Coordinates of C-alpha atoms in Angstrom, one line a residue:
M1 CA 21.1 19.6 -1.2
K2 CA 20.5 17.1 -4.0
K3 CA 19.4 14.5 -1.5
T4 CA 17.0 16.9 0.1
L5 CA 15.6 17.9 -3.2
L6 CA 15.0 14.4 -4.4
T7 CA 13.6 13.2 -1.0
L8 CA 11.1 16.1 -1.1
A9 CA 10.2 15.0 -4.6
F10 CA 9.6 11.5 -3.4
S11 CA 7.4 12.6 -0.5
A12 CA 5.0 14.6 -2.6
S13 CA 2.1 12.4 -3.6
V14 CA 1.9 13.7 -7.1
S15 CA 3.9 16.6 -8.5
A16 CA 2.3 19.4 -10.6
I17 CA 4.2 18.0 -13.6
A18 CA 3.0 14.5 -13.0
M19 CA -0.6 15.6 -12.6
S20 CA -0.5 17.7 -15.7
A21 CA 1.1 14.9 -17.8
S22 CA -1.3 12.3 -16.3
A23 CA -4.3 14.4 -17.3
D24 CA -3.0 14.8 -20.9
N25 CA -1.6 11.3 -21.4
H26 CA -3.7 9.2 -18.9
C27 CA -0.5 7.8 -17.5
E28 CA -1.9 6.1 -14.4
V29 CA 0.0 3.1 -13.1
S30 CA -0.3 0.7 -10.2
I31 CA 2.8 -1.1 -8.9
T32 CA 3.4 -3.5 -6.0
E33 CA 5.6 -2.8 -3.0
M34 CA 6.6 -6.2 -1.6
D35 CA 7.4 -6.3 2.1
W36 CA 11.2 -6.8 2.0
G37 CA 14.1 -4.4 1.6
S38 CA 15.3 -4.7 -1.9
A39 CA 11.8 -4.8 -3.3
I40 CA 10.8 -1.7 -1.5
I41 CA 13.8 0.2 -2.9
V42 CA 13.0 -1.1 -6.4
T43 CA 9.4 0.2 -6.1
N44 CA 10.5 3.6 -4.8
V45 CA 13.1 4.0 -7.6
S46 CA 10.5 2.9 -10.2
K47 CA 7.9 5.3 -8.7
F48 CA 10.3 8.2 -8.8
I49 CA 11.3 7.6 -12.4
M50 CA 7.7 7.1 -13.6
E51 CA 6.5 10.2 -11.8
K52 CA 9.3 12.6 -12.5
G53 CA 10.5 11.2 -15.8
Y54 CA 7.3 10.1 -17.5
G55 CA 4.7 12.2 -15.7
C56 CA 2.7 9.3 -14.3
D57 CA 0.3 9.2 -11.4
V58 CA 1.6 6.1 -9.6
E59 CA -0.4 4.0 -7.1
V60 CA 1.7 1.9 -4.8
I61 CA 0.0 -1.3 -3.6
P62 CA 1.6 -3.0 -0.5
S63 CA 1.8 -6.7 -1.4
A64 CA 3.6 -10.0 -1.1
T65 CA 4.3 -12.8 -3.7
V66 CA 1.2 -15.0 -3.1
T67 CA -1.2 -12.0 -2.8
A68 CA 0.2 -10.3 -5.9
V69 CA -0.1 -13.4 -8.0
A70 CA -3.6 -14.0 -6.8
S71 CA -4.6 -10.5 -7.6
L72 CA -3.2 -10.8 -11.1
I73 CA -5.2 -14.0 -11.6
E74 CA -8.4 -12.7 -10.2
T75 CA -8.4 -9.0 -11.3
G76 CA -5.7 -8.5 -13.8
K77 CA -4.2 -5.9 -11.5
P78 CA -1.8 -4.3 -10.5
D79 CA -0.2 -3.2 -13.7
I80 CA 3.3 -3.9 -12.5
V81 CA 4.5 -6.6 -10.1
T82 CA 8.2 -6.1 -9.4
E83 CA 10.8 -8.3 -7.7
L84 CA 8.8 -11.4 -8.3
W85 CA 10.8 -14.5 -7.5
M86 CA 9.6 -16.7 -10.3
S87 CA 10.5 -19.9 -8.5
S88 CA 7.7 -19.0 -6.0
A89 CA 5.2 -17.8 -8.6
G90 CA 4.2 -21.1 -10.3
D91 CA 0.5 -20.2 -10.2
L92 CA 1.2 -17.3 -12.6
Q93 CA 2.2 -19.6 -15.5
P94 CA -1.2 -19.8 -17.2
L95 CA -1.3 -15.9 -17.5
L96 CA 2.2 -16.0 -18.9
D97 CA 1.3 -18.7 -21.4
S98 CA -1.8 -16.7 -22.5
G99 CA 0.1 -13.4 -22.9
D100 CA -2.1 -11.6 -20.3
V101 CA 1.0 -11.1 -18.3
E102 CA 4.6 -10.6 -19.6
E103 CA 8.0 -11.1 -18.0
M104 CA 10.2 -8.0 -18.2
A105 CA 13.9 -7.7 -17.4
P106 CA 15.4 -9.6 -14.5
V107 CA 15.1 -6.9 -11.8
L108 CA 18.1 -8.6 -10.0
A109 CA 20.5 -9.1 -12.8
Q110 CA 22.3 -12.1 -11.2
G111 CA 19.1 -13.5 -9.7
G112 CA 18.4 -14.3 -6.1
I113 CA 19.7 -16.9 -3.7
E114 CA 17.4 -18.6 -1.3
G115 CA 18.0 -21.4 1.2
W116 CA 18.2 -22.5 4.8
W117 CA 21.0 -21.0 6.8
I118 CA 22.8 -21.1 10.1
P119 CA 25.4 -18.7 11.5
N120 CA 29.0 -19.4 10.7
Y121 CA 29.9 -19.6 14.4
L122 CA 27.7 -22.7 14.7
V123 CA 29.4 -24.4 11.9
E124 CA 32.8 -23.6 13.3
A125 CA 31.8 -25.2 16.6
N126 CA 29.9 -28.0 15.0
P127 CA 30.9 -28.7 11.4
E128 CA 28.2 -31.4 11.0
L129 CA 25.6 -28.6 11.1
A130 CA 26.6 -27.5 7.6
T131 CA 24.3 -30.4 6.3
I132 CA 20.6 -31.0 6.9
E133 CA 21.5 -34.5 8.1
G134 CA 23.7 -33.0 10.8
I135 CA 20.9 -30.6 11.9
L136 CA 18.3 -33.4 12.0
A137 CA 20.6 -35.5 14.1
N138 CA 21.3 -32.6 16.5
P139 CA 18.3 -30.3 16.6
E140 CA 19.2 -28.9 20.0
L141 CA 22.4 -27.4 18.5
V142 CA 20.3 -25.2 16.3
G143 CA 17.9 -24.2 19.1
G144 CA 15.3 -26.8 18.1
T145 CA 13.6 -24.1 15.9
F146 CA 13.2 -23.4 12.2
N147 CA 12.5 -19.7 11.4
Q148 CA 9.8 -19.8 8.7
C149 CA 8.9 -17.2 6.1
P150 CA 6.2 -14.7 6.9
E151 CA 2.6 -15.3 5.9
G152 CA 1.9 -14.5 2.2
W153 CA 5.5 -15.0 1.0
G154 CA 5.9 -17.7 -1.7
C155 CA 8.8 -19.2 0.3
Q156 CA 6.4 -20.2 3.0
I157 CA 4.8 -22.7 0.7
A158 CA 8.1 -24.2 -0.5
N159 CA 9.5 -24.3 3.1
A160 CA 6.4 -26.1 4.4
S161 CA 6.8 -28.7 1.6
Y162 CA 10.5 -29.2 2.4
I163 CA 9.8 -29.2 6.2
E164 CA 7.5 -32.2 5.6
A165 CA 9.8 -33.9 3.1
F166 CA 12.8 -33.8 5.4
G167 CA 10.8 -34.5 8.5
L168 CA 11.8 -31.5 10.6
K169 CA 8.9 -31.8 13.0
E170 CA 9.6 -35.5 13.5
A171 CA 13.2 -34.7 14.4
G172 CA 11.9 -32.4 17.2
I173 CA 12.3 -29.0 15.4
E174 CA 9.5 -26.5 16.0
I175 CA 8.4 -24.2 13.3
F176 CA 8.3 -20.5 14.1
D177 CA 6.2 -18.4 11.7
H178 CA 7.4 -14.8 11.5
G179 CA 4.9 -12.0 11.1
S180 CA 7.1 -10.0 8.7
G181 CA 10.4 -9.8 7.0
E182 CA 11.5 -7.3 9.7
T183 CA 11.0 -9.8 12.5
L184 CA 12.8 -12.5 10.5
A185 CA 15.8 -10.2 10.1
A186 CA 15.6 -9.1 13.7
S187 CA 15.8 -12.7 14.9
I188 CA 19.1 -13.2 13.0
K189 CA 20.6 -10.1 14.5
E190 CA 19.4 -10.9 18.0
K191 CA 20.8 -14.5 17.9
Y192 CA 24.0 -13.4 16.2
D193 CA 24.8 -10.7 18.7
A194 CA 24.3 -13.2 21.5
K195 CA 26.2 -16.0 19.6
E196 CA 23.1 -18.2 20.1
P197 CA 21.7 -20.9 17.7
W198 CA 19.6 -19.8 14.7
F199 CA 18.3 -21.9 11.9
G200 CA 15.9 -20.9 9.1
Y201 CA 15.2 -19.4 5.7
Y202 CA 16.8 -16.3 4.2
W203 CA 17.8 -14.9 0.9
A204 CA 20.2 -12.6 -1.0
P205 CA 20.7 -9.8 -1.8
T206 CA 20.2 -8.4 1.6
S207 CA 22.1 -6.3 4.1
I208 CA 21.6 -9.0 6.7
L209 CA 23.7 -11.6 5.0
G210 CA 26.3 -8.9 4.4
K211 CA 26.5 -8.0 8.0
F212 CA 26.1 -11.4 9.6
P213 CA 28.1 -14.2 7.9
M214 CA 25.9 -17.3 7.5
T215 CA 26.4 -20.7 6.0
K216 CA 23.9 -22.1 3.5
V217 CA 22.9 -25.5 4.7
D218 CA 23.7 -28.4 2.3
M219 CA 20.4 -30.2 1.7
G220 CA 22.1 -33.3 0.3
V221 CA 20.3 -33.1 -3.0
E222 CA 20.8 -31.4 -6.3
A223 CA 18.6 -28.4 -7.0
S224 CA 15.8 -29.3 -9.4
V225 CA 13.5 -26.7 -11.0
E226 CA 10.8 -29.4 -11.3
V227 CA 10.9 -30.5 -7.7
H228 CA 11.0 -26.9 -6.5
A229 CA 8.0 -26.0 -8.7
C230 CA 6.1 -28.8 -7.1
A231 CA 7.2 -27.7 -3.6
S232 CA 6.1 -24.1 -4.3
S233 CA 2.6 -25.0 -5.5
T234 CA -0.4 -25.5 -3.3
D235 CA -1.7 -28.1 -5.8
C236 CA 1.3 -30.4 -5.6
T237 CA 0.9 -33.2 -3.0
D238 CA 3.8 -35.5 -3.8
V239 CA 6.7 -33.3 -2.7
E240 CA 10.3 -34.8 -2.8
K241 CA 13.3 -33.7 -0.8
G242 CA 14.7 -30.7 -2.6
T243 CA 16.4 -27.3 -2.3
Y244 CA 16.1 -23.8 -3.8
P245 CA 17.6 -23.4 -7.3
P246 CA 19.1 -20.0 -8.0
S247 CA 16.0 -17.8 -8.5
V248 CA 15.1 -15.8 -11.6
V249 CA 13.8 -12.5 -10.2
K250 CA 11.8 -10.4 -12.6
T251 CA 9.3 -7.7 -13.0
V252 CA 6.0 -8.7 -14.7
V253 CA 3.5 -6.4 -16.4
T254 CA 0.1 -6.8 -17.7
K255 CA -0.9 -6.9 -21.4
D256 CA -3.1 -3.9 -20.6
L257 CA -0.1 -1.8 -19.5
K258 CA 1.9 -2.8 -22.6
E259 CA -0.9 -1.6 -24.9
R260 CA -1.8 1.4 -22.9
L261 CA 1.6 2.7 -21.9
P262 CA 4.3 1.5 -24.3
A263 CA 7.0 3.8 -22.8
I264 CA 6.5 2.4 -19.4
H265 CA 6.6 -1.1 -20.8
E266 CA 9.9 -0.3 -22.4
L267 CA 11.2 1.1 -19.1
F268 CA 10.6 -2.2 -17.3
S269 CA 12.1 -4.2 -20.2
K270 CA 15.4 -2.5 -19.1
L271 CA 15.1 -1.8 -15.4
S272 CA 17.6 -4.1 -13.7
F273 CA 19.9 -3.9 -10.6
E274 CA 23.2 -5.5 -10.2
T275 CA 23.2 -7.7 -7.1
E276 CA 26.3 -6.0 -5.6
E277 CA 24.7 -2.7 -6.4
M278 CA 21.6 -3.6 -4.4
N279 CA 23.7 -5.1 -1.5
T280 CA 25.6 -1.8 -1.3
L281 CA 22.4 0.2 -1.4
L282 CA 20.8 -1.8 1.3
A283 CA 23.8 -1.5 3.5
W284 CA 23.9 2.2 2.9
Q285 CA 20.2 2.5 3.9
E286 CA 20.8 0.5 7.1
D287 CA 24.0 2.3 8.1
N288 CA 22.3 5.7 7.6
N289 CA 18.9 4.7 9.1
A290 CA 17.5 6.0 5.8
S291 CA 13.9 5.7 4.6
P292 CA 13.1 3.8 1.4
E293 CA 12.6 7.2 -0.3
E294 CA 16.0 8.4 0.9
A295 CA 17.6 5.2 -0.3
A296 CA 16.0 5.6 -3.7
A297 CA 17.1 9.2 -3.9
H298 CA 20.7 8.0 -3.0
F299 CA 20.5 5.6 -5.9
I300 CA 19.4 8.3 -8.3
I301 CA 22.3 10.5 -7.3
T302 CA 24.9 7.8 -7.0
Y303 CA 24.2 5.6 -10.0
P304 CA 23.1 7.9 -12.9
D305 CA 24.8 5.7 -15.5
T306 CA 22.6 2.8 -14.4
W307 CA 19.2 4.4 -14.5
M308 CA 20.0 6.5 -17.6
S309 CA 20.4 3.3 -19.5
W310 CA 16.8 2.4 -18.6
V311 CA 14.9 5.5 -19.6
N312 CA 14.0 7.2 -22.9
D313 CA 15.5 10.6 -24.0
D314 CA 12.6 12.7 -22.8
A315 CA 12.7 11.1 -19.3
K316 CA 16.5 11.3 -19.2
E317 CA 16.3 15.1 -19.8
K318 CA 13.6 15.6 -17.1
L319 CA 15.4 13.4 -14.5
S320 CA 18.8 14.9 -15.2
A321 CA 17.5 18.4 -14.5
L322 CA 16.9 17.3 -10.9
L323 CA 20.6 16.7 -10.4
N324 CA 21.7 20.1 -11.6

């Protein structure tokens, strides 16, 4: 019953309470919804809390890392960009330096893990494939294909840089550009079920790496923030061999939001998910074939101690009333 109530609350575009509060307090907020699993859940949880706890009228803007950063640079919108992997958002630095955009809490408390991966069964059969040197020497053993990030993702730029630096194409490895995060994930599942070769980019936290054990390829170099920043920038032309350092994953908000809606600014200074918490939530969503709204509702019901630590007393009272 609680799940049904909360799911219905999510599906309503704007509740009567939210419309009334928005009219009185002008609480109108725009927030990104990146096109991967954990980010979608973060947005839906945030939307629910802002609407039902703070009475906001929330506009959700489908986006991706590169497009979100470009929008902030060009228009100063949206108000909130969440699950921004800072290692892939180098072009945002001038706005951070000027104070027009501010970093909030790490939305993934332990950060994010990115890299190039192969299935464990390939390493068990061919231990040399655990290194990039082994892959370059035996491209046929990984299917002769690198599974690249979808268009618009920041990792696409970094991967393209490393693909050139390590000479994947010269080694005979073709680059397959995926159209979405869903097709990238589906390619892992398809190859894993058939025990066929797969080689490409992925990240954590995700349900995919929880369900399909993968080995992170040893790139043979130490992770360098400076090298990766160059690899992730379209302006950097002298890219070295490198690898992904552990990523700081944050929400960023505009100066305008901070000045206009201090309570929402405070909310995002605290809103942070434990990595294992997110992994569990993503697995629950997949196992139950649940929508993002249902997964967010499941979070509200299952982890009250977490979200209650984010919100102010007034929002806590309103949100708690939905659980009774």
